[in-house]
PDB file of N, CA and C in Angstrom:
ATOM      1  N   MET A   1      37.132 -43.223 -28.523  1.00  0.00           N
ATOM      2  CA  MET A   1      35.761 -43.567 -28.220  1.00  0.00           C
ATOM      3  C   MET A   1      34.924 -43.452 -29.499  1.00  0.00           C
ATOM      4  N   ARG A   2      34.126 -44.441 -29.764  1.00  0.00           N
ATOM      5  CA  ARG A   2      33.291 -44.461 -30.960  1.00  0.00           C
ATOM      6  C   ARG A   2      31.877 -43.992 -30.606  1.00  0.00           C
ATOM      7  N   LEU A   3      31.388 -43.027 -31.360  1.00  0.00           N
ATOM      8  CA  LEU A   3      30.044 -42.502 -31.142  1.00  0.00           C
ATOM      9  C   LEU A   3      29.052 -43.321 -31.958  1.00  0.00           C
ATOM     10  N   GLU A   4      28.053 -43.847 -31.302  1.00  0.00           N
ATOM     11  CA  GLU A   4      27.015 -44.617 -31.985  1.00  0.00           C
ATOM     12  C   GLU A   4      25.712 -43.842 -31.942  1.00  0.00           C
ATOM     13  N   LEU A   5      25.143 -43.623 -33.098  1.00  0.00           N
ATOM     14  CA  LEU A   5      23.854 -42.949 -33.182  1.00  0.00           C
ATOM     15  C   LEU A   5      22.778 -44.017 -33.222  1.00  0.00           C
ATOM     16  N   LEU A   6      22.045 -44.139 -32.148  1.00  0.00           N
ATOM     17  CA  LEU A   6      21.019 -45.172 -32.024  1.00  0.00           C
ATOM     18  C   LEU A   6      19.676 -44.513 -31.702  1.00  0.00           C
ATOM     19  N   PRO A   7      18.991 -43.995 -32.729  1.00  0.00           N
ATOM     20  CA  PRO A   7      17.722 -43.302 -32.465  1.00  0.00           C
ATOM     21  C   PRO A   7      16.668 -44.215 -31.852  1.00  0.00           C
ATOM     22  N   ASN A   8      16.809 -45.523 -32.033  1.00  0.00           N
ATOM     23  CA  ASN A   8      15.822 -46.429 -31.439  1.00  0.00           C
ATOM     24  C   ASN A   8      15.822 -46.349 -29.918  1.00  0.00           C
ATOM     25  N   ARG A   9      16.954 -46.039 -29.329  1.00  0.00           N
ATOM     26  CA  ARG A   9      16.988 -45.893 -27.863  1.00  0.00           C
ATOM     27  C   ARG A   9      16.170 -44.687 -27.427  1.00  0.00           C
ATOM     28  N   LEU A  10      16.282 -43.614 -28.166  1.00  0.00           N
ATOM     29  CA  LEU A  10      15.496 -42.425 -27.847  1.00  0.00           C
ATOM     30  C   LEU A  10      14.017 -42.683 -28.088  1.00  0.00           C
ATOM     31  N   THR A  11      13.674 -43.335 -29.198  1.00  0.00           N
ATOM     32  CA  THR A  11      12.260 -43.598 -29.466  1.00  0.00           C
ATOM     33  C   THR A  11      11.673 -44.527 -28.408  1.00  0.00           C
ATOM     34  N   ASP A  12      12.432 -45.525 -27.978  1.00  0.00           N
ATOM     35  CA  ASP A  12      11.961 -46.422 -26.915  1.00  0.00           C
ATOM     36  C   ASP A  12      11.710 -45.641 -25.625  1.00  0.00           C
ATOM     37  N   TYR A  13      12.651 -44.759 -25.265  1.00  0.00           N
ATOM     38  CA  TYR A  13      12.513 -43.964 -24.044  1.00  0.00           C
ATOM     39  C   TYR A  13      11.273 -43.069 -24.123  1.00  0.00           C
ATOM     40  N   LEU A  14      11.100 -42.383 -25.252  1.00  0.00           N
ATOM     41  CA  LEU A  14       9.955 -41.483 -25.397  1.00  0.00           C
ATOM     42  C   LEU A  14       8.632 -42.241 -25.351  1.00  0.00           C
ATOM     43  N   TYR A  15       8.616 -43.425 -25.936  1.00  0.00           N
ATOM     44  CA  TYR A  15       7.400 -44.238 -25.924  1.00  0.00           C
ATOM     45  C   TYR A  15       7.038 -44.657 -24.496  1.00  0.00           C
ATOM     46  N   VAL A  16       8.020 -45.121 -23.751  1.00  0.00           N
ATOM     47  CA  VAL A  16       7.775 -45.541 -22.361  1.00  0.00           C
ATOM     48  C   VAL A  16       7.352 -44.331 -21.514  1.00  0.00           C
ATOM     49  N   LEU A  17       8.009 -43.200 -21.717  1.00  0.00           N
ATOM     50  CA  LEU A  17       7.634 -41.990 -20.987  1.00  0.00           C
ATOM     51  C   LEU A  17       6.189 -41.607 -21.286  1.00  0.00           C
ATOM     52  N   ALA A  18       5.790 -41.647 -22.554  1.00  0.00           N
ATOM     53  CA  ALA A  18       4.422 -41.314 -22.926  1.00  0.00           C
ATOM     54  C   ALA A  18       3.425 -42.284 -22.308  1.00  0.00           C
ATOM     55  N   GLU A  19       3.760 -43.561 -22.285  1.00  0.00           N
ATOM     56  CA  GLU A  19       2.876 -44.555 -21.654  1.00  0.00           C
ATOM     57  C   GLU A  19       2.712 -44.282 -20.163  1.00  0.00           C
ATOM     58  N   LYS A  20       3.824 -44.020 -19.487  1.00  0.00           N
ATOM     59  CA  LYS A  20       3.771 -43.777 -18.039  1.00  0.00           C
ATOM     60  C   LYS A  20       3.032 -42.485 -17.717  1.00  0.00           C
ATOM     61  N   PHE A  21       3.240 -41.452 -18.545  1.00  0.00           N
ATOM     62  CA  PHE A  21       2.523 -40.211 -18.310  1.00  0.00           C
ATOM     63  C   PHE A  21       1.035 -40.398 -18.546  1.00  0.00           C
ATOM     64  N   ASN A  22       0.681 -41.148 -19.566  1.00  0.00           N
ATOM     65  CA  ASN A  22      -0.729 -41.413 -19.836  1.00  0.00           C
ATOM     66  C   ASN A  22      -1.385 -42.113 -18.644  1.00  0.00           C
ATOM     67  N   ALA A  23      -0.704 -43.079 -18.061  1.00  0.00           N
ATOM     68  CA  ALA A  23      -1.240 -43.780 -16.888  1.00  0.00           C
ATOM     69  C   ALA A  23      -1.380 -42.817 -15.704  1.00  0.00           C
ATOM     70  N   PHE A  24      -0.379 -41.964 -15.507  1.00  0.00           N
ATOM     71  CA  PHE A  24      -0.443 -40.971 -14.433  1.00  0.00           C
ATOM     72  C   PHE A  24      -1.644 -40.048 -14.633  1.00  0.00           C
ATOM     73  N   PHE A  25      -1.796 -39.516 -15.849  1.00  0.00           N
ATOM     74  CA  PHE A  25      -2.863 -38.562 -16.121  1.00  0.00           C
ATOM     75  C   PHE A  25      -4.240 -39.211 -16.012  1.00  0.00           C
ATOM     76  N   ARG A  26      -4.314 -40.487 -16.359  1.00  0.00           N
ATOM     77  CA  ARG A  26      -5.573 -41.229 -16.258  1.00  0.00           C
ATOM     78  C   ARG A  26      -5.947 -41.464 -14.791  1.00  0.00           C
ATOM     79  N   ASP A  27      -4.958 -41.759 -13.965  1.00  0.00           N
ATOM     80  CA  ASP A  27      -5.204 -42.194 -12.596  1.00  0.00           C
ATOM     81  C   ASP A  27      -5.143 -41.086 -11.550  1.00  0.00           C
ATOM     82  N   CYS A  28      -4.522 -39.973 -11.860  1.00  0.00           N
ATOM     83  CA  CYS A  28      -4.310 -38.923 -10.863  1.00  0.00           C
ATOM     84  C   CYS A  28      -4.936 -37.616 -11.314  1.00  0.00           C
ATOM     85  N   ARG A  29      -5.831 -37.127 -10.502  1.00  0.00           N
ATOM     86  CA  ARG A  29      -6.431 -35.818 -10.787  1.00  0.00           C
ATOM     87  C   ARG A  29      -5.344 -34.762 -10.622  1.00  0.00           C
ATOM     88  N   VAL A  30      -5.280 -33.816 -11.545  1.00  0.00           N
ATOM     89  CA  VAL A  30      -4.244 -32.791 -11.493  1.00  0.00           C
ATOM     90  C   VAL A  30      -4.797 -31.505 -10.885  1.00  0.00           C
ATOM     91  N   GLU A  31      -5.864 -30.979 -11.443  1.00  0.00           N
ATOM     92  CA  GLU A  31      -6.414 -29.720 -10.966  1.00  0.00           C
ATOM     93  C   GLU A  31      -7.324 -29.939  -9.764  1.00  0.00           C
ATOM     94  N   GLY A  32      -7.266 -28.988  -8.837  1.00  0.00           N
ATOM     95  CA  GLY A  32      -8.150 -29.032  -7.682  1.00  0.00           C
ATOM     96  C   GLY A  32      -7.723 -29.993  -6.596  1.00  0.00           C
ATOM     97  N   THR A  33      -6.452 -30.341  -6.561  1.00  0.00           N
ATOM     98  CA  THR A  33      -5.947 -31.226  -5.515  1.00  0.00           C
ATOM     99  C   THR A  33      -4.855 -30.510  -4.732  1.00  0.00           C
ATOM    100  N   PRO A  34      -4.561 -30.978  -3.542  1.00  0.00           N
ATOM    101  CA  PRO A  34      -3.459 -30.371  -2.783  1.00  0.00           C
ATOM    102  C   PRO A  34      -2.114 -30.496  -3.513  1.00  0.00           C
ATOM    103  N   GLU A  35      -1.995 -31.512  -4.370  1.00  0.00           N
ATOM    104  CA  GLU A  35      -0.750 -31.754  -5.107  1.00  0.00           C
ATOM    105  C   GLU A  35      -0.724 -31.039  -6.453  1.00  0.00           C
ATOM    106  N   GLU A  36      -1.667 -30.140  -6.701  1.00  0.00           N
ATOM    107  CA  GLU A  36      -1.818 -29.523  -8.017  1.00  0.00           C
ATOM    108  C   GLU A  36      -0.511 -28.918  -8.538  1.00  0.00           C
ATOM    109  N   GLY A  37       0.185 -28.161  -7.714  1.00  0.00           N
ATOM    110  CA  GLY A  37       1.421 -27.504  -8.150  1.00  0.00           C
ATOM    111  C   GLY A  37       2.468 -28.486  -8.637  1.00  0.00           C
ATOM    112  N   SER A  38       2.706 -29.524  -7.860  1.00  0.00           N
ATOM    113  CA  SER A  38       3.729 -30.493  -8.258  1.00  0.00           C
ATOM    114  C   SER A  38       3.273 -31.327  -9.449  1.00  0.00           C
ATOM    115  N   ARG A  39       1.985 -31.613  -9.525  1.00  0.00           N
ATOM    116  CA  ARG A  39       1.482 -32.393 -10.667  1.00  0.00           C
ATOM    117  C   ARG A  39       1.508 -31.580 -11.957  1.00  0.00           C
ATOM    118  N   LEU A  40       1.215 -30.289 -11.870  1.00  0.00           N
ATOM    119  CA  LEU A  40       1.323 -29.428 -13.046  1.00  0.00           C
ATOM    120  C   LEU A  40       2.774 -29.318 -13.496  1.00  0.00           C
ATOM    121  N   ALA A  41       3.692 -29.241 -12.527  1.00  0.00           N
ATOM    122  CA  ALA A  41       5.117 -29.193 -12.865  1.00  0.00           C
ATOM    123  C   ALA A  41       5.532 -30.483 -13.572  1.00  0.00           C
ATOM    124  N   LEU A  42       5.046 -31.618 -13.090  1.00  0.00           N
ATOM    125  CA  LEU A  42       5.349 -32.899 -13.735  1.00  0.00           C
ATOM    126  C   LEU A  42       4.820 -32.920 -15.161  1.00  0.00           C
ATOM    127  N   CYS A  43       3.616 -32.403 -15.373  1.00  0.00           N
ATOM    128  CA  CYS A  43       3.035 -32.340 -16.727  1.00  0.00           C
ATOM    129  C   CYS A  43       3.891 -31.467 -17.637  1.00  0.00           C
ATOM    130  N   GLU A  44       4.300 -30.307 -17.149  1.00  0.00           N
ATOM    131  CA  GLU A  44       5.104 -29.388 -17.954  1.00  0.00           C
ATOM    132  C   GLU A  44       6.462 -29.995 -18.295  1.00  0.00           C
ATOM    133  N   LEU A  45       7.116 -30.602 -17.325  1.00  0.00           N
ATOM    134  CA  LEU A  45       8.433 -31.196 -17.579  1.00  0.00           C
ATOM    135  C   LEU A  45       8.341 -32.381 -18.533  1.00  0.00           C
ATOM    136  N   THR A  46       7.305 -33.172 -18.403  1.00  0.00           N
ATOM    137  CA  THR A  46       7.110 -34.295 -19.325  1.00  0.00           C
ATOM    138  C   THR A  46       6.903 -33.771 -20.740  1.00  0.00           C
ATOM    139  N   SER A  47       6.138 -32.709 -20.868  1.00  0.00           N
ATOM    140  CA  SER A  47       5.909 -32.090 -22.170  1.00  0.00           C
ATOM    141  C   SER A  47       7.211 -31.612 -22.793  1.00  0.00           C
ATOM    142  N   ARG A  48       8.051 -30.990 -21.992  1.00  0.00           N
ATOM    143  CA  ARG A  48       9.340 -30.497 -22.493  1.00  0.00           C
ATOM    144  C   ARG A  48      10.226 -31.638 -22.979  1.00  0.00           C
ATOM    145  N   VAL A  49      10.300 -32.705 -22.200  1.00  0.00           N
ATOM    146  CA  VAL A  49      11.142 -33.848 -22.568  1.00  0.00           C
ATOM    147  C   VAL A  49      10.637 -34.481 -23.863  1.00  0.00           C
ATOM    148  N   LEU A  50       9.325 -34.691 -23.965  1.00  0.00           N
ATOM    149  CA  LEU A  50       8.766 -35.280 -25.180  1.00  0.00           C
ATOM    150  C   LEU A  50       8.995 -34.370 -26.387  1.00  0.00           C
ATOM    151  N   ARG A  51       8.764 -33.079 -26.216  1.00  0.00           N
ATOM    152  CA  ARG A  51       8.949 -32.135 -27.322  1.00  0.00           C
ATOM    153  C   ARG A  51      10.404 -32.114 -27.785  1.00  0.00           C
ATOM    154  N   GLN A  52      11.334 -32.046 -26.844  1.00  0.00           N
ATOM    155  CA  GLN A  52      12.758 -32.005 -27.195  1.00  0.00           C
ATOM    156  C   GLN A  52      13.195 -33.312 -27.842  1.00  0.00           C
ATOM    157  N   GLY A  53      12.734 -34.437 -27.313  1.00  0.00           N
ATOM    158  CA  GLY A  53      13.086 -35.732 -27.894  1.00  0.00           C
ATOM    159  C   GLY A  53      12.573 -35.867 -29.312  1.00  0.00           C
ATOM    160  N   LEU A  54      11.350 -35.439 -29.560  1.00  0.00           N
ATOM    161  CA  LEU A  54      10.794 -35.508 -30.906  1.00  0.00           C
ATOM    162  C   LEU A  54      11.506 -34.533 -31.846  1.00  0.00           C
ATOM    163  N   HIS A  55      11.909 -33.392 -31.325  1.00  0.00           N
ATOM    164  CA  HIS A  55      12.667 -32.428 -32.124  1.00  0.00           C
ATOM    165  C   HIS A  55      14.009 -33.033 -32.557  1.00  0.00           C
ATOM    166  N   ILE A  56      14.671 -33.705 -31.654  1.00  0.00           N
ATOM    167  CA  ILE A  56      15.939 -34.369 -31.977  1.00  0.00           C
ATOM    168  C   ILE A  56      15.746 -35.375 -33.102  1.00  0.00           C
ATOM    169  N   LEU A  57      14.606 -36.041 -33.090  1.00  0.00           N
ATOM    170  CA  LEU A  57      14.305 -37.034 -34.125  1.00  0.00           C
ATOM    171  C   LEU A  57      13.810 -36.390 -35.417  1.00  0.00           C
ATOM    172  N   GLY A  58      13.624 -35.079 -35.403  1.00  0.00           N
ATOM    173  CA  GLY A  58      13.176 -34.376 -36.598  1.00  0.00           C
ATOM    174  C   GLY A  58      11.674 -34.382 -36.783  1.00  0.00           C
ATOM    175  N   LEU A  59      10.937 -34.606 -35.704  1.00  0.00           N
ATOM    176  CA  LEU A  59       9.479 -34.652 -35.763  1.00  0.00           C
ATOM    177  C   LEU A  59       8.896 -33.386 -35.139  1.00  0.00           C
ATOM    178  N   GLU A  60       7.901 -32.822 -35.791  1.00  0.00           N
ATOM    179  CA  GLU A  60       7.239 -31.631 -35.263  1.00  0.00           C
ATOM    180  C   GLU A  60       6.146 -32.039 -34.281  1.00  0.00           C
ATOM    181  N   THR A  61       5.874 -31.173 -33.331  1.00  0.00           N
ATOM    182  CA  THR A  61       4.800 -31.418 -32.363  1.00  0.00           C
ATOM    183  C   THR A  61       3.717 -30.364 -32.538  1.00  0.00           C
ATOM    184  N   VAL A  62       2.544 -30.655 -32.010  1.00  0.00           N
ATOM    185  CA  VAL A  62       1.443 -29.694 -32.012  1.00  0.00           C
ATOM    186  C   VAL A  62       1.305 -29.114 -30.610  1.00  0.00           C
ATOM    187  N   ASP A  63       0.811 -27.914 -30.522  1.00  0.00           N
ATOM    188  CA  ASP A  63       0.630 -27.288 -29.221  1.00  0.00           C
ATOM    189  C   ASP A  63      -0.573 -27.833 -28.483  1.00  0.00           C
ATOM    190  N   ARG A  64      -1.579 -28.262 -29.252  1.00  0.00           N
ATOM    191  CA  ARG A  64      -2.820 -28.713 -28.621  1.00  0.00           C
ATOM    192  C   ARG A  64      -3.517 -29.723 -29.508  1.00  0.00           C
ATOM    193  N   MET A  65      -4.168 -30.684 -28.878  1.00  0.00           N
ATOM    194  CA  MET A  65      -4.914 -31.696 -29.629  1.00  0.00           C
ATOM    195  C   MET A  65      -6.376 -31.568 -29.307  1.00  0.00           C
TER     196      MET A  65
END
């Protein structure tokens, strides 16, 4: 089996994930809703995936903007 390193696939995935999360955050209130717990969990998990993906690519992230 031949291993192919294709960072463009990871960058494409992270870009689409960031776009979809941005749309979610724009359209869905997180705090003060009955769904707050699950929406906060979604925010945290998305953050972890983006942070880990950027780390794999050798890019540093900031804790807060």
